[in-house]
CSV table of C-alpha atoms in Angstrom, one decimal:
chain,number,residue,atom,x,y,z
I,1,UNK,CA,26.4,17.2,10.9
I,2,UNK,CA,25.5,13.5,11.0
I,3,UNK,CA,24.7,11.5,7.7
I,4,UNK,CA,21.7,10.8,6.5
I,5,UNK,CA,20.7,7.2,7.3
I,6,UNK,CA,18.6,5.0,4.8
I,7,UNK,CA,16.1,2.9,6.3
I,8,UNK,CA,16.2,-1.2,5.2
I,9,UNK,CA,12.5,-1.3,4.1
I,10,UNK,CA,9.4,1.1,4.4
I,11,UNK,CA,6.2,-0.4,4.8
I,12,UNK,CA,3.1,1.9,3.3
I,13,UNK,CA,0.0,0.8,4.5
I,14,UNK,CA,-3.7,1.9,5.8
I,15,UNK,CA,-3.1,3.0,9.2
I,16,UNK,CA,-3.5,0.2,11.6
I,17,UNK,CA,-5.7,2.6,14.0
I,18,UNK,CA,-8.2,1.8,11.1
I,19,UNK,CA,-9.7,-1.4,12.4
I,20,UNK,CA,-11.1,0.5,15.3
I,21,UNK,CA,-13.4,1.8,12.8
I,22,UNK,CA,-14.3,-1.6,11.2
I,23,UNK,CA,-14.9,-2.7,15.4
I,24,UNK,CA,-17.0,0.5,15.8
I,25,UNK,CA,-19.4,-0.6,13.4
I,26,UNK,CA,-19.1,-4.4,14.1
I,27,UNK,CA,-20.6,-3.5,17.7
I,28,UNK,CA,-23.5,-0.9,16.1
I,29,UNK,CA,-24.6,-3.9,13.5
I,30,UNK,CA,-24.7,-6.3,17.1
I,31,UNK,CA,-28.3,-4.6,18.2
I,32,UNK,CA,-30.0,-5.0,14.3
I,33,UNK,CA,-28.4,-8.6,14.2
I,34,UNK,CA,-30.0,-9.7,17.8
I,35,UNK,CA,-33.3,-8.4,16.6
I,36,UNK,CA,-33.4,-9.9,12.7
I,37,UNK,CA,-30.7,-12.9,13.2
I,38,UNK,CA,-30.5,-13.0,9.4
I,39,UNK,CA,-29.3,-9.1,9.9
I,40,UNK,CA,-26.1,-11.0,11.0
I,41,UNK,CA,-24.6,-11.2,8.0
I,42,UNK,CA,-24.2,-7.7,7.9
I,43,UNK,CA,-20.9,-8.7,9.8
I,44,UNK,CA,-19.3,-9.6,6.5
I,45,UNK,CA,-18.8,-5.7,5.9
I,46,UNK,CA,-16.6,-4.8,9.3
I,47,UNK,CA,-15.0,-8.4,9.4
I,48,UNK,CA,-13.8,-8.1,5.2
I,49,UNK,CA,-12.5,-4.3,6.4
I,50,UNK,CA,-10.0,-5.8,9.0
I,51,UNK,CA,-9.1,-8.5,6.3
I,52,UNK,CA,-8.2,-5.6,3.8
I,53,UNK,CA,-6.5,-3.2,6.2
I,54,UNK,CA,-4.2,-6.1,7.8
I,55,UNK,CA,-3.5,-7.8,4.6
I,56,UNK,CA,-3.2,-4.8,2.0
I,57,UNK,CA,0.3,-3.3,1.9
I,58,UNK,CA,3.2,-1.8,-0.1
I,59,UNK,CA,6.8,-3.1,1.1
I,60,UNK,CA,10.6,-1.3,-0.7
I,61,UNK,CA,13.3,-2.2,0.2
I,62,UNK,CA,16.9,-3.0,-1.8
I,63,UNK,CA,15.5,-6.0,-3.5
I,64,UNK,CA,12.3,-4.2,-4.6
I,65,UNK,CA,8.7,-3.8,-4.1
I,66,UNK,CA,6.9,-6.0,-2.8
I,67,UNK,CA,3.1,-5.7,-3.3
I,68,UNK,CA,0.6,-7.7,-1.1
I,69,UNK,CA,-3.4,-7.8,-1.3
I,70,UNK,CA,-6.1,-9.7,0.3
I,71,UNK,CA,-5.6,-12.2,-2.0
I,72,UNK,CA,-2.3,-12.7,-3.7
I,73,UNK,CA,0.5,-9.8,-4.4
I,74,UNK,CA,3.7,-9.7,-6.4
I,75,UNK,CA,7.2,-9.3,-6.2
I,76,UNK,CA,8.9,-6.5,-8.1
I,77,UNK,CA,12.7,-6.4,-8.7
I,78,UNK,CA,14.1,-3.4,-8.8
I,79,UNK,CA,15.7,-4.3,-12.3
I,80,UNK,CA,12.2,-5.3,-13.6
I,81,UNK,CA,10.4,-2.0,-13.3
I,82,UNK,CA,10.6,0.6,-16.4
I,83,UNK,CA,9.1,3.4,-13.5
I,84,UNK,CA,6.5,4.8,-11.7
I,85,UNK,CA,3.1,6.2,-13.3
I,86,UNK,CA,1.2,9.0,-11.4
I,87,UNK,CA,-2.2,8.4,-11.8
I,88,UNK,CA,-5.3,10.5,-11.0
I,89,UNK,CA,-6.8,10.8,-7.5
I,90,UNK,CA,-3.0,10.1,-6.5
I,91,UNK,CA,-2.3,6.3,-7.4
I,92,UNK,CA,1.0,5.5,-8.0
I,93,UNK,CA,1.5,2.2,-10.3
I,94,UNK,CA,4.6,0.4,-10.9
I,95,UNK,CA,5.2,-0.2,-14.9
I,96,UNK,CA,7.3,-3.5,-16.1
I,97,UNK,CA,9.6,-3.8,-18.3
I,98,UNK,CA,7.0,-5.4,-20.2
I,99,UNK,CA,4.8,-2.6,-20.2
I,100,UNK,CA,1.8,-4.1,-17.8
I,101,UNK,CA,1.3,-2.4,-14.7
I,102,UNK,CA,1.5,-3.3,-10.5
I,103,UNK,CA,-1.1,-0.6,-8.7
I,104,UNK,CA,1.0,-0.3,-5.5
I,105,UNK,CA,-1.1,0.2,-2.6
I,106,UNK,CA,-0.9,2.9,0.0
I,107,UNK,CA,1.6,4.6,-2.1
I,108,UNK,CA,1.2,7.8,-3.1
I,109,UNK,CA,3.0,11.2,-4.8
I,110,UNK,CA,4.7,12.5,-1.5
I,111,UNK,CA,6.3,9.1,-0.6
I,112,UNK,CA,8.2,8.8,-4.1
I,113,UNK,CA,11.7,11.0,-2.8
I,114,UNK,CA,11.6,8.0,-0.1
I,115,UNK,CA,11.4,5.4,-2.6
I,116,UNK,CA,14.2,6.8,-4.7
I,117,UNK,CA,16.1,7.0,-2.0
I,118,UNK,CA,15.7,3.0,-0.7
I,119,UNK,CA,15.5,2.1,-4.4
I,120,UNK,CA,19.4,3.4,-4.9
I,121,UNK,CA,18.8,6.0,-7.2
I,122,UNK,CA,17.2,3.2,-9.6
I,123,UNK,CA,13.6,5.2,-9.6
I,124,UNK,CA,14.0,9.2,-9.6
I,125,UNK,CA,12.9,12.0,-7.8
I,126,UNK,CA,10.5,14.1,-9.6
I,127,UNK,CA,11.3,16.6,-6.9
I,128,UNK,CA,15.0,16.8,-7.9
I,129,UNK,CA,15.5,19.7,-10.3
I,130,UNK,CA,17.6,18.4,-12.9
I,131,UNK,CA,21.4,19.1,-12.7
């Protein structure tokens, strides 16, 4: 049998496929906005969409997490987090040493075994019985 092999980084994101949606309704607003030109703002919505699904993004890899958002994000050394907090509706937030808290986006329950594993055993598996 062949060893497992850890990847260098994961990347959890919203699926890129998602912007195909944000275009599908750019091109149903195009008929309302030639009618009612001031209907053209409406393309703030689809246009903001493909801003937030490019930009927003979760990155782990041996250094850390690394947390981007449309605006800003934050780096988050391995040695600076205390854990992870499960949150409802399935949020996962990173907690500080100092006790304030990093929402991570696009992670959720299922990928923490993954980050356990590119973390170096730093943040546990809560699907590892305890020996």
């Amino acid at each position: 049998m062949s060893e497992q092999q850890i990847p260098s980084r994961l990347v959890f994101r919203v699926p890129q496929v998602s912007i195909l949606a944000a275009l599908l309704v750019a091109v149903c607003v195009t008929p309302m906005a030639i009618a009612l030109p001031v209907l053209a703002l409406l393309y703030v919505f689809p246009v903001a969409a493909i801003v937030w699904i490019a930009r927003t993004r979760t990155v782990a890899d041996a250094t850390g997490l690394t947390v981007r958002r449309v605006a800003g994000g934050a780096s988050l050394p391995w040695d600076e987090l205390k854990g992870l907090l499960l949150m409802p509706k399935g949020k996962v937030v990173a907690v500080r040493t100092d006790d304030s808290r990093v929402p991570l986006p696009s992670v959720r329950p299922r990928h923490l075994p993954a980050l356990s594993l590119i973390s170096g055993g730093r943040i546990k598996d809560p699907t590892v019985a305890p020996e």
